[in-house]
PDB file of C-alpha atoms in Angstrom:
ATOM      1  CA  MET A   1     -78.210 -50.842 -40.993  1.00  0.00           C
ATOM      2  CA  THR A   2     -75.275 -48.972 -39.757  1.00  0.00           C
ATOM      3  CA  THR A   3     -74.094 -47.952 -36.171  1.00  0.00           C
ATOM      4  CA  THR A   4     -72.120 -44.898 -35.238  1.00  0.00           C
ATOM      5  CA  PRO A   5     -69.137 -45.577 -33.146  1.00  0.00           C
ATOM      6  CA  SER A   6     -68.590 -44.112 -29.788  1.00  0.00           C
ATOM      7  CA  ALA A   7     -67.008 -40.734 -29.732  1.00  0.00           C
ATOM      8  CA  PRO A   8     -63.255 -41.878 -29.413  1.00  0.00           C
ATOM      9  CA  ASP A   9     -63.824 -44.559 -32.239  1.00  0.00           C
ATOM     10  CA  LYS A  10     -65.468 -41.992 -34.408  1.00  0.00           C
ATOM     11  CA  ALA A  11     -62.642 -39.452 -33.931  1.00  0.00           C
ATOM     12  CA  GLN A  12     -60.243 -42.164 -34.838  1.00  0.00           C
ATOM     13  CA  PHE A  13     -61.957 -43.628 -37.787  1.00  0.00           C
ATOM     14  CA  ALA A  14     -64.062 -40.789 -39.389  1.00  0.00           C
ATOM     15  CA  GLY A  15     -66.890 -43.031 -40.519  1.00  0.00           C
ATOM     16  CA  GLU A  16     -69.469 -45.570 -39.573  1.00  0.00           C
ATOM     17  CA  VAL A  17     -69.233 -49.323 -38.901  1.00  0.00           C
ATOM     18  CA  SER A  18     -72.091 -51.553 -40.296  1.00  0.00           C
ATOM     19  CA  GLU A  19     -73.486 -54.466 -38.400  1.00  0.00           C
ATOM     20  CA  ARG A  20     -71.271 -56.659 -40.458  1.00  0.00           C
ATOM     21  CA  GLY A  21     -68.157 -54.809 -39.456  1.00  0.00           C
ATOM     22  CA  GLU A  22     -67.720 -52.876 -42.682  1.00  0.00           C
ATOM     23  CA  TRP A  23     -66.323 -49.386 -42.360  1.00  0.00           C
ATOM     24  CA  LYS A  24     -67.789 -46.478 -44.257  1.00  0.00           C
ATOM     25  CA  ARG A  25     -66.073 -43.206 -44.693  1.00  0.00           C
ATOM     26  CA  GLN A  26     -67.702 -39.870 -43.587  1.00  0.00           C
ATOM     27  CA  ALA A  27     -69.059 -37.707 -46.234  1.00  0.00           C
ATOM     28  CA  ASN A  28     -67.316 -34.410 -46.943  1.00  0.00           C
ATOM     29  CA  HIS A  29     -69.167 -31.612 -45.191  1.00  0.00           C
ATOM     30  CA  PHE A  30     -67.996 -28.389 -46.734  1.00  0.00           C
ATOM     31  CA  THR A  31     -68.354 -28.541 -50.706  1.00  0.00           C
ATOM     32  CA  GLY A  32     -67.781 -24.891 -51.771  1.00  0.00           C
ATOM     33  CA  ARG A  33     -65.563 -24.224 -54.642  1.00  0.00           C
ATOM     34  CA  ILE A  34     -63.128 -21.631 -55.763  1.00  0.00           C
ATOM     35  CA  SER A  35     -64.129 -20.813 -59.258  1.00  0.00           C
ATOM     36  CA  ARG A  36     -63.167 -18.409 -62.117  1.00  0.00           C
ATOM     37  CA  ASP A  37     -66.951 -18.400 -62.774  1.00  0.00           C
ATOM     38  CA  SER A  38     -67.789 -17.077 -59.282  1.00  0.00           C
ATOM     39  CA  THR A  39     -69.952 -13.821 -59.420  1.00  0.00           C
ATOM     40  CA  SER A  40     -68.690 -12.757 -56.072  1.00  0.00           C
ATOM     41  CA  ALA A  41     -66.248  -9.606 -56.217  1.00  0.00           C
ATOM     42  CA  PRO A  42     -62.825  -9.764 -54.606  1.00  0.00           C
ATOM     43  CA  GLY A  43     -63.152  -9.899 -50.916  1.00  0.00           C
ATOM     44  CA  GLU A  44     -66.685 -10.989 -50.698  1.00  0.00           C
ATOM     45  CA  GLY A  45     -68.047 -14.397 -49.730  1.00  0.00           C
ATOM     46  CA  PRO A  46     -69.456 -17.148 -51.941  1.00  0.00           C
ATOM     47  CA  ASP A  47     -72.050 -16.318 -54.425  1.00  0.00           C
ATOM     48  CA  ASN A  48     -75.458 -18.050 -54.413  1.00  0.00           C
ATOM     49  CA  GLN A  49     -74.039 -21.180 -56.034  1.00  0.00           C
ATOM     50  CA  GLY A  50     -71.470 -21.744 -53.220  1.00  0.00           C
ATOM     51  CA  ARG A  51     -68.538 -20.550 -55.516  1.00  0.00           C
ATOM     52  CA  TRP A  52     -65.837 -18.494 -54.159  1.00  0.00           C
ATOM     53  CA  PRO A  53     -63.713 -16.079 -56.256  1.00  0.00           C
ATOM     54  CA  VAL A  54     -60.209 -16.996 -57.450  1.00  0.00           C
ATOM     55  CA  GLU A  55     -58.062 -14.713 -55.377  1.00  0.00           C
ATOM     56  CA  VAL A  56     -54.262 -14.732 -54.909  1.00  0.00           C
ATOM     57  CA  GLY A  57     -53.268 -14.763 -51.223  1.00  0.00           C
ATOM     58  CA  ARG A  58     -56.823 -15.109 -49.748  1.00  0.00           C
ATOM     59  CA  TYR A  59     -56.988 -18.799 -49.078  1.00  0.00           C
ATOM     60  CA  ARG A  60     -55.027 -21.109 -46.804  1.00  0.00           C
ATOM     61  CA  LEU A  61     -54.593 -24.839 -47.533  1.00  0.00           C
ATOM     62  CA  VAL A  62     -54.619 -26.921 -44.265  1.00  0.00           C
ATOM     63  CA  VAL A  63     -52.735 -30.217 -44.647  1.00  0.00           C
ATOM     64  CA  CYS A  64     -51.272 -32.913 -42.450  1.00  0.00           C
ATOM     65  CA  LEU A  65     -48.193 -34.491 -43.920  1.00  0.00           C
ATOM     66  CA  ALA A  66     -49.379 -37.963 -42.783  1.00  0.00           C
ATOM     67  CA  CYS A  67     -52.698 -37.827 -44.479  1.00  0.00           C
ATOM     68  CA  PRO A  68     -52.809 -39.197 -47.950  1.00  0.00           C
ATOM     69  CA  TRP A  69     -55.892 -37.242 -48.897  1.00  0.00           C
ATOM     70  CA  ALA A  70     -54.090 -33.995 -47.995  1.00  0.00           C
ATOM     71  CA  HIS A  71     -50.939 -35.008 -49.575  1.00  0.00           C
ATOM     72  CA  ARG A  72     -52.605 -34.921 -52.903  1.00  0.00           C
ATOM     73  CA  SER A  73     -53.325 -31.317 -52.551  1.00  0.00           C
ATOM     74  CA  LEU A  74     -49.908 -30.664 -51.318  1.00  0.00           C
ATOM     75  CA  ILE A  75     -48.257 -32.410 -54.476  1.00  0.00           C
ATOM     76  CA  VAL A  76     -50.515 -30.565 -56.929  1.00  0.00           C
ATOM     77  CA  ARG A  77     -50.334 -27.263 -55.361  1.00  0.00           C
ATOM     78  CA  GLY A  78     -46.476 -27.611 -55.624  1.00  0.00           C
ATOM     79  CA  LEU A  79     -46.423 -29.048 -59.289  1.00  0.00           C
ATOM     80  CA  LEU A  80     -48.628 -26.125 -60.496  1.00  0.00           C
ATOM     81  CA  GLY A  81     -46.598 -23.606 -58.932  1.00  0.00           C
ATOM     82  CA  LEU A  82     -49.410 -22.143 -56.625  1.00  0.00           C
ATOM     83  CA  GLN A  83     -47.193 -21.714 -53.374  1.00  0.00           C
ATOM     84  CA  ASP A  84     -47.466 -17.840 -53.620  1.00  0.00           C
ATOM     85  CA  ALA A  85     -51.127 -17.956 -54.589  1.00  0.00           C
ATOM     86  CA  ILE A  86     -52.357 -20.196 -51.744  1.00  0.00           C
ATOM     87  CA  SER A  87     -50.634 -20.203 -48.382  1.00  0.00           C
ATOM     88  CA  LEU A  88     -50.072 -23.490 -46.487  1.00  0.00           C
ATOM     89  CA  ALA A  89     -50.752 -24.497 -42.955  1.00  0.00           C
ATOM     90  CA  VAL A  90     -49.356 -27.766 -41.547  1.00  0.00           C
ATOM     91  CA  VAL A  91     -51.016 -29.563 -38.451  1.00  0.00           C
ATOM     92  CA  ASP A  92     -49.393 -31.814 -36.080  1.00  0.00           C
ATOM     93  CA  PRO A  93     -49.367 -35.501 -37.182  1.00  0.00           C
ATOM     94  CA  VAL A  94     -50.724 -36.714 -33.852  1.00  0.00           C
ATOM     95  CA  ARG A  95     -54.489 -36.061 -33.722  1.00  0.00           C
ATOM     96  CA  GLU A  96     -56.231 -35.847 -30.408  1.00  0.00           C
ATOM     97  CA  GLU A  97     -59.435 -34.315 -29.132  1.00  0.00           C
ATOM     98  CA  PRO A  98     -60.688 -31.832 -30.417  1.00  0.00           C
ATOM     99  CA  GLY A  99     -58.907 -32.924 -33.552  1.00  0.00           C
ATOM    100  CA  TRP A 100     -56.178 -31.590 -35.752  1.00  0.00           C
ATOM    101  CA  ARG A 101     -53.992 -29.034 -33.964  1.00  0.00           C
ATOM    102  CA  PHE A 102     -51.532 -26.382 -35.051  1.00  0.00           C
ATOM    103  CA  TRP A 103     -48.839 -27.457 -32.567  1.00  0.00           C
ATOM    104  CA  LEU A 104     -46.064 -27.167 -34.838  1.00  0.00           C
ATOM    105  CA  ASP A 105     -46.367 -23.372 -34.972  1.00  0.00           C
ATOM    106  CA  GLU A 106     -45.085 -20.980 -32.418  1.00  0.00           C
ATOM    107  CA  GLY A 107     -47.500 -20.456 -29.643  1.00  0.00           C
ATOM    108  CA  HIS A 108     -49.575 -23.631 -30.730  1.00  0.00           C
ATOM    109  CA  ARG A 109     -51.590 -21.241 -32.916  1.00  0.00           C
ATOM    110  CA  ASP A 110     -51.761 -21.070 -36.870  1.00  0.00           C
ATOM    111  CA  PRO A 111     -49.859 -17.746 -37.532  1.00  0.00           C
ATOM    112  CA  VAL A 112     -52.477 -16.548 -40.214  1.00  0.00           C
ATOM    113  CA  LEU A 113     -55.706 -18.091 -38.910  1.00  0.00           C
ATOM    114  CA  GLY A 114     -55.040 -17.445 -35.300  1.00  0.00           C
ATOM    115  CA  ILE A 115     -56.528 -20.709 -34.061  1.00  0.00           C
ATOM    116  CA  GLU A 116     -55.137 -23.671 -32.104  1.00  0.00           C
ATOM    117  CA  HIS A 117     -57.349 -26.343 -33.502  1.00  0.00           C
ATOM    118  CA  LEU A 118     -58.792 -26.666 -37.010  1.00  0.00           C
ATOM    119  CA  SER A 119     -62.263 -27.459 -35.442  1.00  0.00           C
ATOM    120  CA  GLU A 120     -62.384 -23.797 -34.579  1.00  0.00           C
ATOM    121  CA  ALA A 121     -62.749 -22.930 -38.273  1.00  0.00           C
ATOM    122  CA  TYR A 122     -65.248 -25.855 -38.816  1.00  0.00           C
ATOM    123  CA  LEU A 123     -67.505 -24.587 -35.854  1.00  0.00           C
ATOM    124  CA  ALA A 124     -67.150 -20.884 -36.984  1.00  0.00           C
ATOM    125  CA  THR A 125     -68.504 -21.922 -40.414  1.00  0.00           C
ATOM    126  CA  ASP A 126     -71.210 -24.300 -39.096  1.00  0.00           C
ATOM    127  CA  PRO A 127     -71.887 -24.197 -35.338  1.00  0.00           C
ATOM    128  CA  THR A 128     -73.895 -27.202 -35.603  1.00  0.00           C
ATOM    129  CA  PHE A 129     -71.071 -29.497 -37.079  1.00  0.00           C
ATOM    130  CA  GLU A 130     -70.601 -32.781 -35.206  1.00  0.00           C
ATOM    131  CA  GLY A 131     -68.632 -34.964 -37.506  1.00  0.00           C
ATOM    132  CA  ARG A 132     -64.892 -35.481 -37.509  1.00  0.00           C
ATOM    133  CA  VAL A 133     -62.713 -32.653 -38.595  1.00  0.00           C
ATOM    134  CA  THR A 134     -60.727 -33.535 -41.643  1.00  0.00           C
ATOM    135  CA  VAL A 135     -57.889 -32.562 -43.782  1.00  0.00           C
ATOM    136  CA  PRO A 136     -57.396 -31.197 -46.400  1.00  0.00           C
ATOM    137  CA  CYS A 137     -59.443 -28.136 -46.357  1.00  0.00           C
ATOM    138  CA  ILE A 138     -59.275 -24.601 -47.690  1.00  0.00           C
ATOM    139  CA  VAL A 139     -60.067 -21.739 -45.232  1.00  0.00           C
ATOM    140  CA  ASP A 140     -60.876 -18.269 -46.160  1.00  0.00           C
ATOM    141  CA  THR A 141     -58.426 -15.924 -44.329  1.00  0.00           C
ATOM    142  CA  LEU A 142     -60.851 -13.008 -44.448  1.00  0.00           C
ATOM    143  CA  THR A 143     -63.776 -14.677 -42.595  1.00  0.00           C
ATOM    144  CA  GLY A 144     -62.006 -17.752 -40.968  1.00  0.00           C
ATOM    145  CA  HIS A 145     -64.628 -19.832 -42.556  1.00  0.00           C
ATOM    146  CA  VAL A 146     -64.021 -23.103 -44.204  1.00  0.00           C
ATOM    147  CA  VAL A 147     -64.343 -23.047 -48.028  1.00  0.00           C
ATOM    148  CA  THR A 148     -64.200 -26.846 -48.750  1.00  0.00           C
ATOM    149  CA  ASN A 149     -62.922 -30.094 -47.320  1.00  0.00           C
ATOM    150  CA  ASP A 150     -63.929 -31.730 -50.522  1.00  0.00           C
ATOM    151  CA  TYR A 151     -60.611 -33.420 -51.108  1.00  0.00           C
ATOM    152  CA  PRO A 152     -61.224 -35.191 -54.567  1.00  0.00           C
ATOM    153  CA  GLN A 153     -62.521 -31.609 -55.862  1.00  0.00           C
ATOM    154  CA  ILE A 154     -59.765 -29.476 -54.367  1.00  0.00           C
ATOM    155  CA  THR A 155     -56.949 -31.053 -56.569  1.00  0.00           C
ATOM    156  CA  LEU A 156     -59.143 -30.662 -59.796  1.00  0.00           C
ATOM    157  CA  ASP A 157     -59.972 -27.168 -59.041  1.00  0.00           C
ATOM    158  CA  LEU A 158     -56.224 -26.322 -58.451  1.00  0.00           C
ATOM    159  CA  SER A 159     -55.747 -27.607 -62.113  1.00  0.00           C
ATOM    160  CA  THR A 160     -58.665 -25.958 -63.699  1.00  0.00           C
ATOM    161  CA  GLU A 161     -59.715 -22.895 -61.826  1.00  0.00           C
ATOM    162  CA  TRP A 162     -56.320 -21.421 -61.049  1.00  0.00           C
ATOM    163  CA  VAL A 163     -54.800 -21.700 -64.378  1.00  0.00           C
ATOM    164  CA  GLU A 164     -53.913 -17.992 -64.683  1.00  0.00           C
ATOM    165  CA  HIS A 165     -51.604 -18.477 -61.606  1.00  0.00           C
ATOM    166  CA  HIS A 166     -49.922 -21.779 -62.655  1.00  0.00           C
ATOM    167  CA  ARG A 167     -46.066 -21.556 -63.065  1.00  0.00           C
ATOM    168  CA  PRO A 168     -44.587 -21.463 -66.615  1.00  0.00           C
ATOM    169  CA  GLY A 169     -44.361 -25.151 -67.864  1.00  0.00           C
ATOM    170  CA  ALA A 170     -46.637 -26.435 -65.238  1.00  0.00           C
ATOM    171  CA  PRO A 171     -47.911 -29.840 -66.022  1.00  0.00           C
ATOM    172  CA  ASP A 172     -51.484 -30.567 -67.278  1.00  0.00           C
ATOM    173  CA  LEU A 173     -52.539 -33.173 -64.544  1.00  0.00           C
ATOM    174  CA  TRP A 174     -56.185 -33.111 -65.840  1.00  0.00           C
ATOM    175  CA  PRO A 175     -56.088 -32.781 -69.598  1.00  0.00           C
ATOM    176  CA  GLU A 176     -59.634 -32.644 -71.022  1.00  0.00           C
ATOM    177  CA  ASP A 177     -58.958 -35.284 -73.691  1.00  0.00           C
ATOM    178  CA  LEU A 178     -58.049 -37.841 -71.154  1.00  0.00           C
ATOM    179  CA  ARG A 179     -60.874 -37.283 -68.484  1.00  0.00           C
ATOM    180  CA  ALA A 180     -63.244 -39.801 -69.852  1.00  0.00           C
ATOM    181  CA  GLU A 181     -60.712 -42.438 -69.741  1.00  0.00           C
ATOM    182  CA  MET A 182     -59.020 -41.316 -66.362  1.00  0.00           C
ATOM    183  CA  GLN A 183     -62.122 -40.891 -64.269  1.00  0.00           C
ATOM    184  CA  PRO A 184     -63.182 -44.538 -64.229  1.00  0.00           C
ATOM    185  CA  LEU A 185     -59.606 -45.470 -63.169  1.00  0.00           C
ATOM    186  CA  ILE A 186     -59.657 -42.825 -60.531  1.00  0.00           C
ATOM    187  CA  ASP A 187     -62.938 -44.479 -59.301  1.00  0.00           C
ATOM    188  CA  GLU A 188     -61.671 -47.852 -59.181  1.00  0.00           C
ATOM    189  CA  ILE A 189     -58.405 -46.905 -57.396  1.00  0.00           C
ATOM    190  CA  TYR A 190     -60.251 -44.907 -54.935  1.00  0.00           C
ATOM    191  CA  ALA A 191     -62.863 -47.763 -53.985  1.00  0.00           C
ATOM    192  CA  ASP A 192     -60.442 -50.575 -53.827  1.00  0.00           C
ATOM    193  CA  VAL A 193     -56.941 -48.876 -53.048  1.00  0.00           C
ATOM    194  CA  ASN A 194     -57.159 -45.440 -51.558  1.00  0.00           C
ATOM    195  CA  ASN A 195     -60.218 -46.340 -49.345  1.00  0.00           C
ATOM    196  CA  GLY A 196     -59.489 -49.956 -49.493  1.00  0.00           C
ATOM    197  CA  VAL A 197     -56.589 -50.009 -47.307  1.00  0.00           C
ATOM    198  CA  TYR A 198     -58.764 -48.104 -44.613  1.00  0.00           C
ATOM    199  CA  ARG A 199     -61.694 -50.661 -45.063  1.00  0.00           C
ATOM    200  CA  CYS A 200     -59.112 -53.355 -44.183  1.00  0.00           C
ATOM    201  CA  GLY A 201     -57.745 -51.405 -41.148  1.00  0.00           C
ATOM    202  CA  PHE A 202     -61.018 -50.380 -39.627  1.00  0.00           C
ATOM    203  CA  ALA A 203     -63.016 -53.384 -40.296  1.00  0.00           C
ATOM    204  CA  THR A 204     -64.412 -54.866 -37.063  1.00  0.00           C
ATOM    205  CA  GLU A 205     -65.407 -58.454 -38.432  1.00  0.00           C
ATOM    206  CA  GLN A 206     -63.171 -60.960 -40.201  1.00  0.00           C
ATOM    207  CA  GLU A 207     -65.539 -61.287 -43.315  1.00  0.00           C
ATOM    208  CA  ALA A 208     -65.561 -57.565 -43.806  1.00  0.00           C
ATOM    209  CA  TYR A 209     -61.684 -57.316 -43.461  1.00  0.00           C
ATOM    210  CA  GLU A 210     -61.190 -60.249 -45.937  1.00  0.00           C
ATOM    211  CA  GLU A 211     -63.589 -58.842 -48.564  1.00  0.00           C
ATOM    212  CA  ALA A 212     -61.576 -55.458 -48.512  1.00  0.00           C
ATOM    213  CA  TYR A 213     -58.377 -57.279 -48.471  1.00  0.00           C
ATOM    214  CA  ASP A 214     -59.394 -59.349 -51.473  1.00  0.00           C
ATOM    215  CA  ARG A 215     -60.469 -56.346 -53.444  1.00  0.00           C
ATOM    216  CA  LEU A 216     -57.329 -54.366 -52.531  1.00  0.00           C
ATOM    217  CA  PHE A 217     -54.967 -56.877 -53.903  1.00  0.00           C
ATOM    218  CA  ALA A 218     -57.171 -57.766 -56.966  1.00  0.00           C
ATOM    219  CA  ARG A 219     -56.821 -54.046 -57.879  1.00  0.00           C
ATOM    220  CA  LEU A 220     -53.230 -53.888 -57.094  1.00  0.00           C
ATOM    221  CA  ASP A 221     -52.640 -56.922 -59.357  1.00  0.00           C
ATOM    222  CA  VAL A 222     -54.398 -55.169 -62.230  1.00  0.00           C
ATOM    223  CA  LEU A 223     -52.403 -51.927 -61.737  1.00  0.00           C
ATOM    224  CA  GLU A 224     -49.130 -54.155 -61.623  1.00  0.00           C
ATOM    225  CA  GLU A 225     -49.995 -55.497 -64.919  1.00  0.00           C
ATOM    226  CA  ARG A 226     -51.009 -52.213 -66.482  1.00  0.00           C
ATOM    227  CA  LEU A 227     -47.622 -50.654 -65.416  1.00  0.00           C
ATOM    228  CA  GLY A 228     -45.795 -53.494 -67.047  1.00  0.00           C
ATOM    229  CA  SER A 229     -46.309 -51.772 -70.387  1.00  0.00           C
ATOM    230  CA  SER A 230     -46.813 -48.265 -69.289  1.00  0.00           C
ATOM    231  CA  ARG A 231     -44.337 -45.773 -67.578  1.00  0.00           C
ATOM    232  CA  PHE A 232     -47.268 -44.009 -65.704  1.00  0.00           C
ATOM    233  CA  LEU A 233     -50.918 -44.843 -65.642  1.00  0.00           C
ATOM    234  CA  MET A 234     -51.914 -42.731 -68.523  1.00  0.00           C
ATOM    235  CA  GLY A 235     -48.761 -43.021 -70.517  1.00  0.00           C
ATOM    236  CA  ASP A 236     -45.464 -41.179 -70.293  1.00  0.00           C
ATOM    237  CA  GLU A 237     -46.470 -38.189 -68.204  1.00  0.00           C
ATOM    238  CA  PRO A 238     -47.847 -38.106 -64.513  1.00  0.00           C
ATOM    239  CA  ARG A 239     -51.461 -37.220 -64.319  1.00  0.00           C
ATOM    240  CA  GLU A 240     -54.041 -36.612 -61.517  1.00  0.00           C
ATOM    241  CA  VAL A 241     -54.733 -40.344 -61.154  1.00  0.00           C
ATOM    242  CA  ASP A 242     -50.955 -40.887 -60.532  1.00  0.00           C
ATOM    243  CA  VAL A 243     -51.080 -38.386 -57.620  1.00  0.00           C
ATOM    244  CA  ARG A 244     -53.879 -40.182 -56.265  1.00  0.00           C
ATOM    245  CA  LEU A 245     -52.161 -43.675 -56.337  1.00  0.00           C
ATOM    246  CA  PHE A 246     -48.744 -42.439 -55.188  1.00  0.00           C
ATOM    247  CA  THR A 247     -50.080 -41.054 -52.027  1.00  0.00           C
ATOM    248  CA  THR A 248     -51.327 -44.600 -50.955  1.00  0.00           C
ATOM    249  CA  LEU A 249     -48.332 -46.537 -52.331  1.00  0.00           C
ATOM    250  CA  VAL A 250     -45.741 -44.266 -50.542  1.00  0.00           C
ATOM    251  CA  ARG A 251     -47.611 -45.213 -47.201  1.00  0.00           C
ATOM    252  CA  PHE A 252     -47.966 -48.787 -47.937  1.00  0.00           C
ATOM    253  CA  ASP A 253     -44.959 -50.466 -46.320  1.00  0.00           C
ATOM    254  CA  ALA A 254     -44.642 -47.825 -43.686  1.00  0.00           C
ATOM    255  CA  ALA A 255     -48.070 -47.971 -42.290  1.00  0.00           C
ATOM    256  CA  TYR A 256     -50.676 -50.038 -44.124  1.00  0.00           C
ATOM    257  CA  HIS A 257     -48.855 -53.381 -44.578  1.00  0.00           C
ATOM    258  CA  GLY A 258     -48.622 -53.836 -40.724  1.00  0.00           C
ATOM    259  CA  HIS A 259     -50.984 -51.319 -39.136  1.00  0.00           C
ATOM    260  CA  PHE A 260     -53.855 -51.996 -41.434  1.00  0.00           C
ATOM    261  CA  LYS A 261     -53.028 -55.655 -42.024  1.00  0.00           C
ATOM    262  CA  THR A 262     -52.688 -55.380 -45.821  1.00  0.00           C
ATOM    263  CA  ASN A 263     -49.859 -58.036 -45.622  1.00  0.00           C
ATOM    264  CA  ARG A 264     -50.157 -60.314 -48.561  1.00  0.00           C
ATOM    265  CA  SER A 265     -47.323 -58.301 -50.319  1.00  0.00           C
ATOM    266  CA  LYS A 266     -45.249 -55.211 -49.562  1.00  0.00           C
ATOM    267  CA  LEU A 267     -45.115 -52.603 -52.203  1.00  0.00           C
ATOM    268  CA  THR A 268     -41.331 -53.659 -52.777  1.00  0.00           C
ATOM    269  CA  GLU A 269     -42.480 -57.159 -53.774  1.00  0.00           C
ATOM    270  CA  MET A 270     -44.714 -55.886 -56.625  1.00  0.00           C
ATOM    271  CA  PRO A 271     -41.924 -54.911 -59.248  1.00  0.00           C
ATOM    272  CA  ASN A 272     -43.895 -52.707 -61.478  1.00  0.00           C
ATOM    273  CA  LEU A 273     -45.781 -50.745 -58.858  1.00  0.00           C
ATOM    274  CA  TRP A 274     -42.337 -50.455 -56.778  1.00  0.00           C
ATOM    275  CA  ARG A 275     -40.500 -49.155 -59.910  1.00  0.00           C
ATOM    276  CA  TYR A 276     -43.413 -46.902 -60.645  1.00  0.00           C
ATOM    277  CA  ALA A 277     -43.629 -45.414 -57.030  1.00  0.00           C
ATOM    278  CA  ARG A 278     -39.780 -44.962 -56.923  1.00  0.00           C
ATOM    279  CA  GLU A 279     -39.723 -43.102 -60.099  1.00  0.00           C
ATOM    280  CA  LEU A 280     -42.538 -40.652 -59.147  1.00  0.00           C
ATOM    281  CA  TYR A 281     -40.795 -40.360 -55.681  1.00  0.00           C
ATOM    282  CA  ALA A 282     -37.549 -39.174 -57.477  1.00  0.00           C
ATOM    283  CA  LEU A 283     -39.225 -36.484 -59.498  1.00  0.00           C
ATOM    284  CA  PRO A 284     -39.297 -32.952 -58.344  1.00  0.00           C
ATOM    285  CA  GLY A 285     -42.239 -32.007 -56.347  1.00  0.00           C
ATOM    286  CA  TRP A 286     -43.065 -35.637 -55.367  1.00  0.00           C
ATOM    287  CA  GLY A 287     -40.630 -37.296 -53.002  1.00  0.00           C
ATOM    288  CA  SER A 288     -39.916 -33.891 -51.407  1.00  0.00           C
ATOM    289  CA  THR A 289     -43.482 -33.773 -49.987  1.00  0.00           C
ATOM    290  CA  VAL A 290     -43.169 -37.173 -48.224  1.00  0.00           C
ATOM    291  CA  ASP A 291     -42.441 -37.169 -44.408  1.00  0.00           C
ATOM    292  CA  PHE A 292     -42.190 -40.830 -43.232  1.00  0.00           C
ATOM    293  CA  ASP A 293     -41.721 -39.589 -39.584  1.00  0.00           C
ATOM    294  CA  HIS A 294     -45.129 -37.695 -39.659  1.00  0.00           C
ATOM    295  CA  ILE A 295     -46.750 -40.749 -41.462  1.00  0.00           C
ATOM    296  CA  LYS A 296     -45.579 -43.372 -38.967  1.00  0.00           C
ATOM    297  CA  ARG A 297     -46.332 -41.253 -35.854  1.00  0.00           C
ATOM    298  CA  HIS A 298     -49.793 -40.454 -37.034  1.00  0.00           C
ATOM    299  CA  TYR A 299     -51.050 -44.034 -37.958  1.00  0.00           C
ATOM    300  CA  TYR A 300     -49.375 -45.789 -35.037  1.00  0.00           C
ATOM    301  CA  VAL A 301     -50.170 -43.121 -32.332  1.00  0.00           C
ATOM    302  CA  THR A 302     -53.576 -41.844 -33.430  1.00  0.00           C
ATOM    303  CA  HIS A 303     -55.392 -45.200 -33.645  1.00  0.00           C
ATOM    304  CA  PRO A 304     -55.357 -46.674 -30.079  1.00  0.00           C
ATOM    305  CA  ALA A 305     -58.205 -49.135 -31.003  1.00  0.00           C
ATOM    306  CA  ILE A 306     -55.698 -50.761 -33.550  1.00  0.00           C
ATOM    307  CA  ASN A 307     -52.254 -50.044 -31.806  1.00  0.00           C
ATOM    308  CA  PRO A 308     -53.200 -49.478 -28.029  1.00  0.00           C
ATOM    309  CA  THR A 309     -49.610 -49.289 -26.903  1.00  0.00           C
ATOM    310  CA  GLY A 310     -48.690 -46.291 -29.340  1.00  0.00           C
ATOM    311  CA  VAL A 311     -45.328 -47.943 -30.083  1.00  0.00           C
ATOM    312  CA  VAL A 312     -44.119 -46.671 -33.479  1.00  0.00           C
ATOM    313  CA  PRO A 313     -42.224 -49.201 -35.431  1.00  0.00           C
ATOM    314  CA  LYS A 314     -38.534 -48.525 -36.287  1.00  0.00           C
ATOM    315  CA  GLY A 315     -38.818 -49.894 -39.819  1.00  0.00           C
ATOM    316  CA  PRO A 316     -39.148 -50.305 -42.713  1.00  0.00           C
ATOM    317  CA  ASP A 317     -35.705 -49.507 -44.115  1.00  0.00           C
ATOM    318  CA  LEU A 318     -36.289 -46.217 -46.080  1.00  0.00           C
ATOM    319  CA  SER A 319     -32.920 -46.164 -47.789  1.00  0.00           C
ATOM    320  CA  VAL A 320     -34.552 -48.248 -50.463  1.00  0.00           C
ATOM    321  CA  TRP A 321     -36.258 -45.205 -51.647  1.00  0.00           C
ATOM    322  CA  PRO A 322     -34.162 -43.033 -54.110  1.00  0.00           C
ATOM    323  CA  ALA A 323     -32.715 -39.777 -53.315  1.00  0.00           C
ATOM    324  CA  VAL A 324     -35.374 -37.104 -53.029  1.00  0.00           C
ATOM    325  CA  ALA A 325     -35.356 -34.490 -55.893  1.00  0.00           C
ATOM    326  CA  PRO A 326     -35.531 -30.835 -55.237  1.00  0.00           C
ATOM    327  CA  ALA A 327     -38.836 -29.331 -54.094  1.00  0.00           C
ATOM    328  CA  LEU A 328     -40.560 -27.031 -56.458  1.00  0.00           C
ATOM    329  CA  GLY A 329     -40.705 -23.937 -54.239  1.00  0.00           C
ATOM    330  CA  ASP A 330     -41.591 -23.679 -50.675  1.00  0.00           C
TER     331      ASP A 330
END
């Protein structure tokens, strides 16, 4: 049995809390896909299978630089060279009612979509929507409707459906011959690490917190051992699974260690994971997408049930990260 938090808590936590205090993530509501196999003509909406046509310049990726789920899509879009194919909107890191807001833009409105809050696009697409508005999402600029907020599928589709628009020399982040081996690793990392830090932070009972904590560090120990004999998780080249782990690791000491009480070890105290994270951070298109100011302000200001004072910590010392390599386009 689960109970739905009150409106302020639901807005903060995007999920449900069970009677034993275990937090469960909200399901993705919009699951359309932009596909090369869409039967829709350019300029039309989705076909009868919910697939939208690949169309350069039509879609807008909405992200928050603080959000690890959105960060994945930002990295992949840049690595593949899709900046000119899919435009980018960045919301303010501090989320308040009614949700993500475009307050970084002139006039507090997205210059392409013409809206102040992302919730406007959600409700234009589904007037009955009552869940929490999430990023990343892709919005169709022709209709103003949300195509998808299905964050695990977004990055895979950028790799497989937009191939004709990838930059020369773009990496193969989702190679077909590695998918059978990579998918179970992705699933384990999601359950215990990506989502595990949230299960620690949003747990409302001691037992639920400790269970999530133990699973998190057991998985990190497995990954620490794996990276003792491998440069990246799948060998000598970064893949999709590395994107997914990196976005959690880069937030670990700045947010999760203190704010979410994942405090057995800092990332800097796990030698192989720390080496791995720093190496990815130094690669073009990785560290240049990290904004520690947005990360810290979002976590410490947006969750008053966890940090009621809203005080943002001054640390940790970010000079331990290497110099940022150049971005891959804008």
